[in-house]
Amino acid sequence: MLAPVGGLRHDEGVKNDTQSWTLTDPVTVLPQVGAARSRQLELLGIASLGDLLLHLPHRYEDRSRVLRIEEIEPGEACSVFGEVIAATQRRIAGRGVLFEAKISDDSGVLHCSWFNAAYLGDVLKEGVSVFLYGRVDLYKERLSMNHPDYEVMDSDVSDWAPAGVVAVYPGTEGMSQKLFRGWIELVLARFSDSLDERIPVDIRDRCGLKSLSWSIRQVHCPDNIDLALTARFRMVFEEFLEIQLILALRKSHYKTRLAGIEHAGDGHLTTALLDSLPFDLTEDQATVLREIQSDMALGKPLHRLLQGDVGSGKTVVAVLAMLTALESGSQSALMVPTEVLAAQ
């Protein structure tokens, strides 16, 4: 089931034919996205339809488990199906309008409330069948859901099934999850089967990765939690691969096209320090120092990461490299992350 709970339908206020959309189109082509909402989306890094597809959920809710009201334990999130038996709204000073509804499934009554949702008076009327999802708490000795997601059901619910696993997105104030799911449903319907694959087949096969089209659908509208995590791994893998490729290209550019400074050194400072140490360098320390000094003498930009356990001698190797630069007429700076380390 692709349509998320409470999502927009394709015929509800879509501003133009979705088939004419491109991934670079601004989000303002989407229903209910004007200038103000567009600015809100930009705060989330979403300016185009392509950005929206890559706005990944930060968690999932499993709504497939529907409980009878008598089975609910306070403190848990769950799905409930029932009938509206009472609905009222009232104004609360300083907080706006509170809409309240009582839901019954013949096993008990669930009290639901929504702030600043007066429009629900035209939606959740007495006698309406409704599906709810939210956290249930015990308030004044009664089971209560505060601002649950809802889906109004038709009179014939014989073929209805709960939404299953639903994506929850990083958002911002005034941006409901229903809106996100509705927008993403529209964009998925338009693009999910026509996305250009960006990872070569041999890499996907070697790393056990699914296709981009499959992953983008499952990460937003997963069949189950396991498939959602599989899809997310593929999307995150691609993001990290892109970062590594950029870094590799930059490193290649530095090595082949940019000139550096030759730091050959004559050894008089490094020798003096080595002679003053109360210990000899280990074989590994000496090997690493030779490699660093060899790179410094090439006249090309140097990028090195020296790894080692605490107390393995990284600092003495760094100081010897600094002295090599000083012998060559350059300056050096030793930076450490904390004031305590700086003092040491």
CSV table of N, CA and C in Angstrom, one decimal, residues 44-113:
chain,number,residue,atom,x,y,z
A,44,LEU,N,14.8,23.0,5.8
A,44,LEU,CA,15.2,21.6,5.9
A,44,LEU,C,16.0,21.1,4.8
A,45,GLY,N,16.5,22.0,4.0
A,45,GLY,CA,17.3,21.7,2.8
A,45,GLY,C,16.5,21.2,1.6
A,46,ILE,N,15.3,21.5,1.6
A,46,ILE,CA,14.4,21.0,0.5
A,46,ILE,C,14.0,22.2,-0.4
A,47,ALA,N,14.5,22.3,-1.6
A,47,ALA,CA,14.1,23.3,-2.5
A,47,ALA,C,13.5,22.8,-3.7
A,48,SER,N,13.8,21.5,-4.1
A,48,SER,CA,13.3,20.9,-5.3
A,48,SER,C,12.6,19.6,-5.0
A,49,LEU,N,11.9,19.0,-6.0
A,49,LEU,CA,11.3,17.7,-5.9
A,49,LEU,C,12.3,16.7,-5.6
A,50,GLY,N,13.5,16.8,-6.2
A,50,GLY,CA,14.6,15.8,-6.0
A,50,GLY,C,15.0,15.9,-4.5
A,51,ASP,N,15.1,17.1,-4.0
A,51,ASP,CA,15.5,17.2,-2.5
A,51,ASP,C,14.5,16.5,-1.7
A,52,LEU,N,13.2,16.6,-2.0
A,52,LEU,CA,12.1,16.0,-1.2
A,52,LEU,C,12.3,14.5,-1.2
A,53,LEU,N,12.6,13.9,-2.4
A,53,LEU,CA,12.8,12.5,-2.4
A,53,LEU,C,13.9,12.0,-1.5
A,54,LEU,N,15.0,12.8,-1.4
A,54,LEU,CA,16.1,12.5,-0.6
A,54,LEU,C,16.0,12.9,0.9
A,55,HIS,N,14.9,13.5,1.3
A,55,HIS,CA,14.6,13.8,2.7
A,55,HIS,C,14.1,12.5,3.4
A,56,LEU,N,15.1,11.8,3.9
A,56,LEU,CA,14.8,10.4,4.4
A,56,LEU,C,14.1,10.5,5.8
A,57,PRO,N,13.3,9.5,6.1
A,57,PRO,CA,12.7,9.4,7.4
A,57,PRO,C,13.7,9.2,8.5
A,58,HIS,N,13.5,9.7,9.7
A,58,HIS,CA,14.4,9.5,10.8
A,58,HIS,C,14.0,8.4,11.7
A,59,ARG,N,12.7,7.9,11.5
A,59,ARG,CA,12.3,6.7,12.2
A,59,ARG,C,11.0,6.2,11.5
A,60,TYR,N,10.5,5.0,12.0
A,60,TYR,CA,9.3,4.4,11.4
A,60,TYR,C,8.4,4.0,12.6
A,61,GLU,N,7.1,4.1,12.3
A,61,GLU,CA,6.1,3.6,13.2
A,61,GLU,C,5.3,2.4,12.6
A,62,ASP,N,5.3,1.3,13.4
A,62,ASP,CA,4.5,0.1,12.9
A,62,ASP,C,3.1,0.2,13.4
A,63,ARG,N,2.2,0.5,12.4
A,63,ARG,CA,0.8,0.7,12.7
A,63,ARG,C,0.0,-0.5,12.4
A,64,SER,N,0.6,-1.6,12.1
A,64,SER,CA,-0.1,-2.8,11.6
A,64,SER,C,-0.8,-3.5,12.8
A,65,ARG,N,-0.4,-3.2,14.0
A,65,ARG,CA,-0.9,-3.9,15.2
A,65,ARG,C,-2.1,-3.1,15.7
A,66,VAL,N,-3.3,-3.5,15.4
A,66,VAL,CA,-4.5,-2.8,15.8
A,66,VAL,C,-5.1,-3.4,17.1
A,67,LEU,N,-5.2,-2.6,18.2
A,67,LEU,CA,-5.7,-3.2,19.5
A,67,LEU,C,-7.1,-2.8,19.7
A,68,ARG,N,-7.8,-3.6,20.4
A,68,ARG,CA,-9.1,-3.2,21.0
A,68,ARG,C,-8.8,-2.3,22.2
A,69,ILE,N,-9.7,-1.4,22.4
A,69,ILE,CA,-9.5,-0.4,23.5
A,69,ILE,C,-9.2,-1.1,24.8
A,70,GLU,N,-9.9,-2.2,25.1
A,70,GLU,CA,-9.7,-2.8,26.4
A,70,GLU,C,-8.3,-3.5,26.5
A,71,GLU,N,-7.6,-3.6,25.4
A,71,GLU,CA,-6.3,-4.2,25.4
A,71,GLU,C,-5.2,-3.2,25.5
A,72,ILE,N,-5.5,-2.0,25.5
A,72,ILE,CA,-4.4,-0.9,25.5
A,72,ILE,C,-3.8,-0.8,26.9
A,73,GLU,N,-2.5,-0.7,26.9
A,73,GLU,CA,-1.7,-0.4,28.1
A,73,GLU,C,-1.3,1.1,28.0
A,74,PRO,N,-1.6,1.9,29.0
A,74,PRO,CA,-1.1,3.3,29.0
A,74,PRO,C,0.4,3.4,28.8
A,75,GLY,N,0.8,4.4,28.0
A,75,GLY,CA,2.2,4.6,27.8
A,75,GLY,C,2.7,4.0,26.4
A,76,GLU,N,1.8,3.3,25.7
A,76,GLU,CA,2.3,2.7,24.5
A,76,GLU,C,1.6,3.4,23.3
A,77,ALA,N,2.3,3.3,22.2
A,77,ALA,CA,1.7,3.8,20.9
A,77,ALA,C,1.0,2.7,20.2
A,78,CYS,N,-0.2,2.9,19.7
A,78,CYS,CA,-0.9,1.8,19.0
A,78,CYS,C,-1.9,2.3,18.0
A,79,SER,N,-2.5,1.4,17.3
A,79,SER,CA,-3.5,1.7,16.3
A,79,SER,C,-4.9,1.2,16.9
A,80,VAL,N,-5.9,2.0,16.7
A,80,VAL,CA,-7.2,1.7,17.2
A,80,VAL,C,-8.2,2.0,16.0
A,81,PHE,N,-9.2,1.1,16.0
A,81,PHE,CA,-10.3,1.3,15.0
A,81,PHE,C,-11.6,1.4,15.8
A,82,GLY,N,-12.4,2.4,15.5
A,82,GLY,CA,-13.7,2.5,16.3
A,82,GLY,C,-14.6,3.5,15.6
A,83,GLU,N,-15.6,3.9,16.4
A,83,GLU,CA,-16.7,4.8,15.9
A,83,GLU,C,-16.8,6.0,16.8
A,84,VAL,N,-16.9,7.2,16.2
A,84,VAL,CA,-17.1,8.4,17.0
A,84,VAL,C,-18.5,8.4,17.7
A,85,ILE,N,-18.5,8.4,19.0
A,85,ILE,CA,-19.8,8.4,19.7
A,85,ILE,C,-20.1,9.8,20.3
A,86,ALA,N,-19.1,10.7,20.3
A,86,ALA,CA,-19.4,12.1,20.8
A,86,ALA,C,-18.3,12.9,20.3
A,87,ALA,N,-18.6,14.2,20.0
A,87,ALA,CA,-17.6,15.1,19.5
A,87,ALA,C,-18.0,16.5,20.0
A,88,THR,N,-17.0,17.2,20.6
A,88,THR,CA,-17.3,18.6,21.1
A,88,THR,C,-16.0,19.5,20.8
A,89,GLN,N,-16.2,20.8,20.8
A,89,GLN,CA,-15.1,21.7,20.8
A,89,GLN,C,-15.3,22.8,21.7
A,90,ARG,N,-14.3,23.3,22.3
A,90,ARG,CA,-14.4,24.5,23.2
A,90,ARG,C,-13.1,25.3,23.2
A,91,ARG,N,-13.3,26.5,23.5
A,91,ARG,CA,-12.1,27.4,23.5
A,91,ARG,C,-11.5,27.5,24.9
A,92,ILE,N,-10.1,27.3,24.9
A,92,ILE,CA,-9.4,27.4,26.2
A,92,ILE,C,-8.5,28.6,26.2
A,93,ALA,N,-8.6,29.4,27.2
A,93,ALA,CA,-7.9,30.7,27.3
A,93,ALA,C,-6.4,30.5,27.1
A,94,GLY,N,-5.9,31.2,26.1
A,94,GLY,CA,-4.5,31.2,25.9
A,94,GLY,C,-4.0,30.0,25.1
A,95,ARG,N,-4.9,29.1,24.7
A,95,ARG,CA,-4.4,27.9,24.0
A,95,ARG,C,-5.2,27.6,22.7
A,96,GLY,N,-6.3,28.4,22.5
A,96,GLY,CA,-7.1,28.2,21.3
A,96,GLY,C,-8.2,27.3,21.5
A,97,VAL,N,-8.6,26.7,20.4
A,97,VAL,CA,-9.8,25.8,20.3
A,97,VAL,C,-9.3,24.3,20.6
A,98,LEU,N,-10.0,23.6,21.5
A,98,LEU,CA,-9.7,22.2,21.7
A,98,LEU,C,-10.9,21.4,21.2
A,99,PHE,N,-10.6,20.5,20.3
A,99,PHE,CA,-11.6,19.6,19.7
A,99,PHE,C,-11.4,18.2,20.4
A,100,GLU,N,-12.5,17.6,20.9
A,100,GLU,CA,-12.4,16.4,21.6
A,100,GLU,C,-13.4,15.4,21.0
A,101,ALA,N,-13.0,14.1,21.0
A,101,ALA,CA,-13.9,13.1,20.5
A,101,ALA,C,-13.8,11.8,21.3
A,102,LYS,N,-14.9,11.2,21.5
A,102,LYS,CA,-14.9,9.9,22.2
A,102,LYS,C,-15.1,8.8,21.1
A,103,ILE,N,-14.1,7.8,21.2
A,103,ILE,CA,-14.1,6.7,20.2
A,103,ILE,C,-14.4,5.4,20.9
A,104,SER,N,-15.4,4.6,20.4
A,104,SER,CA,-15.7,3.3,21.0
A,104,SER,C,-15.6,2.2,20.0
A,105,ASP,N,-15.2,1.0,20.5
A,105,ASP,CA,-15.2,-0.2,19.7
A,105,ASP,C,-15.9,-1.3,20.3
A,106,ASP,N,-16.8,-1.0,21.2
A,106,ASP,CA,-17.6,-1.9,22.0
A,106,ASP,C,-16.9,-2.6,23.1
A,107,SER,N,-15.6,-2.4,23.2
A,107,SER,CA,-14.8,-2.9,24.3
A,107,SER,C,-14.4,-1.8,25.3
A,108,GLY,N,-14.6,-0.6,24.9
A,108,GLY,CA,-14.2,0.5,25.8
A,108,GLY,C,-14.3,1.8,25.1
A,109,VAL,N,-13.9,2.9,25.7
A,109,VAL,CA,-14.0,4.2,25.2
A,109,VAL,C,-12.6,4.9,25.2
A,110,LEU,N,-12.2,5.5,24.2
A,110,LEU,CA,-10.9,6.2,24.1
A,110,LEU,C,-11.2,7.7,23.8
A,111,HIS,N,-10.6,8.5,24.7
A,111,HIS,CA,-10.8,10.0,24.6
A,111,HIS,C,-9.7,10.6,23.8
A,112,CYS,N,-10.0,11.3,22.7
A,112,CYS,CA,-9.0,11.9,21.8
A,112,CYS,C,-9.2,13.4,21.8
A,113,SER,N,-8.1,14.1,21.7
A,113,SER,CA,-8.1,15.6,21.7
A,113,SER,C,-7.1,16.2,20.7
